Short mmCIF file of C-alpha atoms in Angstrom, two decimals:
data_model
loop_
_atom_site.label_atom_id
_atom_site.label_comp_id
_atom_site.label_asym_id
_atom_site.label_seq_id
_atom_site.Cartn_x
_atom_site.Cartn_y
_atom_site.Cartn_z
CA MET A 934 15.47 22.89 -59.77
CA ARG A 935 16.36 24.81 -56.58
CA ALA A 936 14.67 23.97 -53.27
CA PRO A 937 12.66 26.87 -51.69
CA THR A 938 14.43 28.70 -48.93
CA VAL A 939 11.42 28.17 -46.63
CA ALA A 940 12.32 24.46 -46.34
CA ALA A 941 15.64 25.34 -44.79
CA ARG A 942 13.90 26.93 -41.79
CA PRO A 943 11.98 25.12 -39.13
CA SER A 944 8.34 24.69 -40.04
CA ASN A 945 7.20 27.02 -37.26
CA ALA A 946 9.70 29.82 -38.01
CA PHE A 947 8.07 32.98 -39.42
CA THR A 948 10.18 35.85 -40.72
CA PHE A 949 9.04 39.44 -40.68
CA MET A 950 8.67 39.37 -44.44
CA ASP A 951 6.41 36.27 -44.27
CA LEU A 952 4.29 38.12 -41.72
CA LEU A 953 4.03 41.21 -43.93
CA ASP A 954 3.04 39.03 -46.86
CA SER A 955 0.31 37.34 -44.80
CA LEU A 956 -0.96 40.77 -43.61
CA ARG A 957 -1.13 42.16 -47.12
CA GLN A 958 -3.61 39.40 -48.00
CA ALA A 959 -5.80 39.91 -44.99
CA PRO A 960 -9.15 41.69 -45.18
CA SER A 961 -9.23 45.33 -44.05
CA ALA A 962 -11.55 44.72 -41.15
CA GLU A 963 -9.24 42.05 -39.74
CA LEU A 964 -6.28 44.40 -40.14
CA TYR A 965 -8.19 47.05 -38.25
CA ARG A 966 -8.95 44.65 -35.43
CA LEU A 967 -5.26 43.76 -35.26
CA TYR A 968 -4.36 47.49 -35.32
CA LEU A 969 -6.67 48.14 -32.30
CA ALA A 970 -5.30 45.16 -30.38
CA ILE A 971 -1.72 46.05 -30.95
CA GLY A 972 -2.42 49.70 -30.06
CA LYS A 973 -3.85 48.70 -26.73
CA MET A 974 -0.91 46.39 -26.01
CA LEU A 975 1.62 49.14 -26.83
CA ASP A 976 -0.27 51.69 -24.69
CA ASP A 977 -0.26 49.33 -21.71
CA PRO A 978 1.25 51.24 -18.74
CA GLY A 979 3.14 48.11 -17.66
CA ARG A 980 4.92 47.83 -21.02
CA ILE A 981 5.72 51.58 -20.99
CA LEU A 982 7.11 51.39 -17.43
CA GLU A 983 9.20 48.30 -18.30
CA VAL A 984 11.05 50.27 -21.00
CA ARG A 985 11.05 53.63 -19.20
CA GLN A 986 12.69 52.20 -16.10
CA ARG A 987 15.65 51.04 -18.21
CA LEU A 988 16.16 54.51 -19.78
CA HIS A 989 17.97 57.56 -18.44
CA LEU A 990 18.87 60.97 -19.94
CA GLY A 991 21.94 60.83 -22.16
CA MET A 992 21.63 57.07 -22.74
CA ALA A 993 22.53 55.77 -26.22
CA VAL A 994 19.63 53.79 -27.71
CA SER A 995 18.58 52.28 -30.99
CA TYR A 996 15.09 53.06 -32.27
CA ILE A 997 12.68 51.88 -34.93
CA ALA A 998 11.81 54.75 -37.31
CA ASP A 999 9.16 55.09 -39.93
CA ASN A 1000 10.40 52.25 -42.13
CA PRO A 1001 9.76 48.91 -40.37
CA LEU A 1002 12.15 47.05 -42.81
CA ALA A 1003 15.16 49.39 -42.19
CA GLN A 1004 17.79 48.75 -39.56
CA PRO A 1005 17.17 50.53 -36.22
CA LEU A 1006 18.71 54.01 -36.08
CA ARG A 1007 21.00 55.24 -33.26
CA GLY A 1008 20.23 58.15 -30.98
CA THR A 1009 20.49 59.61 -27.53
CA VAL A 1010 17.67 60.07 -24.99
CA VAL A 1011 17.26 63.79 -24.25
CA GLU A 1012 13.86 63.81 -22.45
CA LEU A 1013 11.49 61.28 -20.87
CA ARG A 1014 7.81 62.02 -21.04
CA GLN A 1015 4.82 60.11 -19.77
CA ALA A 1016 4.16 58.12 -22.98
CA GLN A 1017 7.08 59.09 -25.15
CA ALA A 1018 10.80 59.68 -25.09
CA ILE A 1019 12.53 62.49 -27.00
CA VAL A 1020 15.50 60.97 -28.82
CA GLN A 1021 18.14 62.92 -30.78
CA ASP A 1022 19.26 61.15 -33.86
CA ASN A 1023 23.02 60.69 -33.94
CA ALA A 1024 23.38 61.25 -37.65
CA SER A 1025 20.97 64.12 -38.37
CA ARG A 1026 20.80 65.65 -34.82
CA ARG A 1027 17.05 65.92 -35.29
CA ARG A 1028 14.82 65.21 -32.22
CA TRP A 1029 12.03 62.66 -32.44
CA ALA A 1030 9.19 62.07 -29.99
CA LEU A 1031 8.98 58.26 -30.00
CA PRO A 1032 6.71 55.92 -28.19
CA TYR A 1033 8.58 53.73 -25.70
CA ALA A 1034 7.81 50.68 -27.74
CA ALA A 1035 9.98 52.03 -30.59
CA ILE A 1036 13.08 52.27 -28.36
CA VAL A 1037 15.61 49.50 -27.95
CA PRO A 1038 17.89 50.36 -25.03
CA ASP A 1039 21.53 49.30 -25.56
CA SER A 1040 22.26 46.56 -23.09
CA ALA A 1041 25.83 47.86 -22.49
CA SER A 1042 24.66 51.31 -21.38
CA ALA A 1043 21.53 50.21 -19.52
CA PRO A 1044 22.16 50.57 -15.77
CA ILE A 1045 21.52 47.41 -13.83
CA HIS A 1046 19.86 48.23 -10.52
CA PRO A 1047 19.02 45.16 -8.49
CA GLU A 1048 15.73 45.38 -6.60
CA PRO A 1049 16.54 46.47 -3.05
CA ALA A 1050 15.39 43.98 -0.51
CA PRO A 1051 12.39 45.09 1.53
CA PRO A 1052 13.23 45.87 5.16
CA PRO A 1053 12.54 43.00 7.48
CA ARG A 1054 9.16 43.00 9.09
CA ALA A 1055 8.96 43.41 12.81
CA GLN A 1056 8.46 40.24 14.82
CA ARG A 1057 6.65 39.56 18.05
CA GLU A 1058 9.93 39.14 19.94
CA GLU A 1059 10.81 42.80 19.32
CA PHE A 1060 7.89 44.13 21.41
CA PHE A 1061 6.89 44.10 25.08
CA VAL A 1062 3.81 45.06 27.01
CA GLY A 1063 4.10 48.77 27.79
CA ASP A 1064 6.07 49.73 24.68
CA THR A 1065 4.96 52.89 22.82
CA VAL A 1066 4.34 52.10 19.19
CA GLY A 1067 2.99 53.79 16.11
CA PHE A 1068 1.04 52.49 13.10
CA THR A 1069 -1.03 53.58 10.17
CA ASP A 1070 -4.74 52.59 10.46
CA LYS A 1071 -7.01 51.48 7.66
CA HIS A 1072 -8.03 55.06 7.01
CA LEU A 1073 -4.34 56.07 6.55
CA SER A 1074 -4.24 58.00 9.83
CA GLU A 1075 -1.16 57.81 11.94
CA ARG A 1076 -1.89 56.36 15.42
CA ILE A 1077 0.30 56.16 18.48
CA GLY A 1078 -0.46 53.93 21.44
CA ILE A 1079 0.79 51.57 24.16
CA ILE A 1080 0.95 47.82 23.86
CA VAL A 1081 -1.42 46.27 26.45
CA ARG A 1082 -1.30 42.68 25.25
CA LEU A 1083 0.81 40.47 22.96
CA ASN A 1084 -1.22 37.97 20.96
CA ALA A 1085 0.11 35.23 18.57
CA LYS A 1086 -0.18 37.37 15.40
CA THR A 1087 -1.21 40.81 16.61
CA ALA A 1088 -0.58 43.25 19.42
CA SER A 1089 -3.43 44.96 21.33
CA ILE A 1090 -2.75 48.67 21.33
CA ALA A 1091 -4.47 51.18 23.61
CA VAL A 1092 -4.53 54.40 21.65
CA THR A 1093 -6.52 56.91 23.70
CA ASP A 1094 -9.69 56.71 25.75
CA SER A 1095 -11.79 58.10 22.90
CA GLU A 1096 -10.15 55.94 20.14
CA GLY A 1097 -10.23 52.63 21.96
CA HIS A 1098 -8.11 49.52 21.43
CA TRP A 1099 -6.65 48.30 18.18
CA ARG A 1100 -5.33 44.89 17.23
CA VAL A 1101 -2.40 45.38 14.86
CA SER A 1102 -0.08 42.99 13.08
CA TYR A 1103 3.49 43.16 14.36
CA GLY A 1104 4.80 43.87 10.85
CA LEU A 1105 2.80 47.14 10.78
CA LEU A 1106 4.14 48.45 14.08
CA ARG A 1107 6.93 50.94 14.55
CA ARG A 1108 8.62 51.43 17.89
CA ILE A 1109 8.34 55.03 19.16
CA VAL A 1110 11.30 56.22 21.17
CA ASP A 1111 10.45 58.80 23.84
CA LEU A 1112 13.35 61.08 24.50
#
C-alpha cells in the first residue's frame, strides 16, 4: 500500500488544491463572507499603491488570468489607472484591464528606487536673534517674521504688529535671505 502524499509535506503546509477542496465543502454563506473580506483586502489603497509603485509603462509582468490553476501569463504594462492596470498579453496581443492584485511584477525589470533621505531638520545653532525666517502656520498660511528670542526647543517670532508673536519649532523654520 502506498503512503499518502500528504504525509510527505509538513503538517501545516497547505497547497492551493487543498484550499480549493476545503472551500468546495464550505457553506455558501461562509464563502460569501470570505468573498467580501478578500474583496475589501484587495481594494485596500495601501495594497494597490504597493504594487502600483513597482510598475511603470512598458514593464514586463506576469499576471493571473481567469483560470486560477493555470500558470501566470506574460504581458506588458501599457497604462496605469487608479484601481487597474492595462496589460497587453504577449501571446495574443489583447489588452486586459487587471486589478493590481492580479499582477506579479518581474523582479528583474522592477526598478529599485531607494527612499530618499529626508532633508535634515534645522537646528537651534543655525539661527540668531534678528534673523528673518519663514514658516507655515497651523492654518497652512505662509508667515514671515523676525526672531526675537531663542528658546530651548522653539524660536519666538515677531510676525507683524497685527499678527503678534509665534513660537515655532526650529525644524519648521526656513531662513529668508533678503537681497
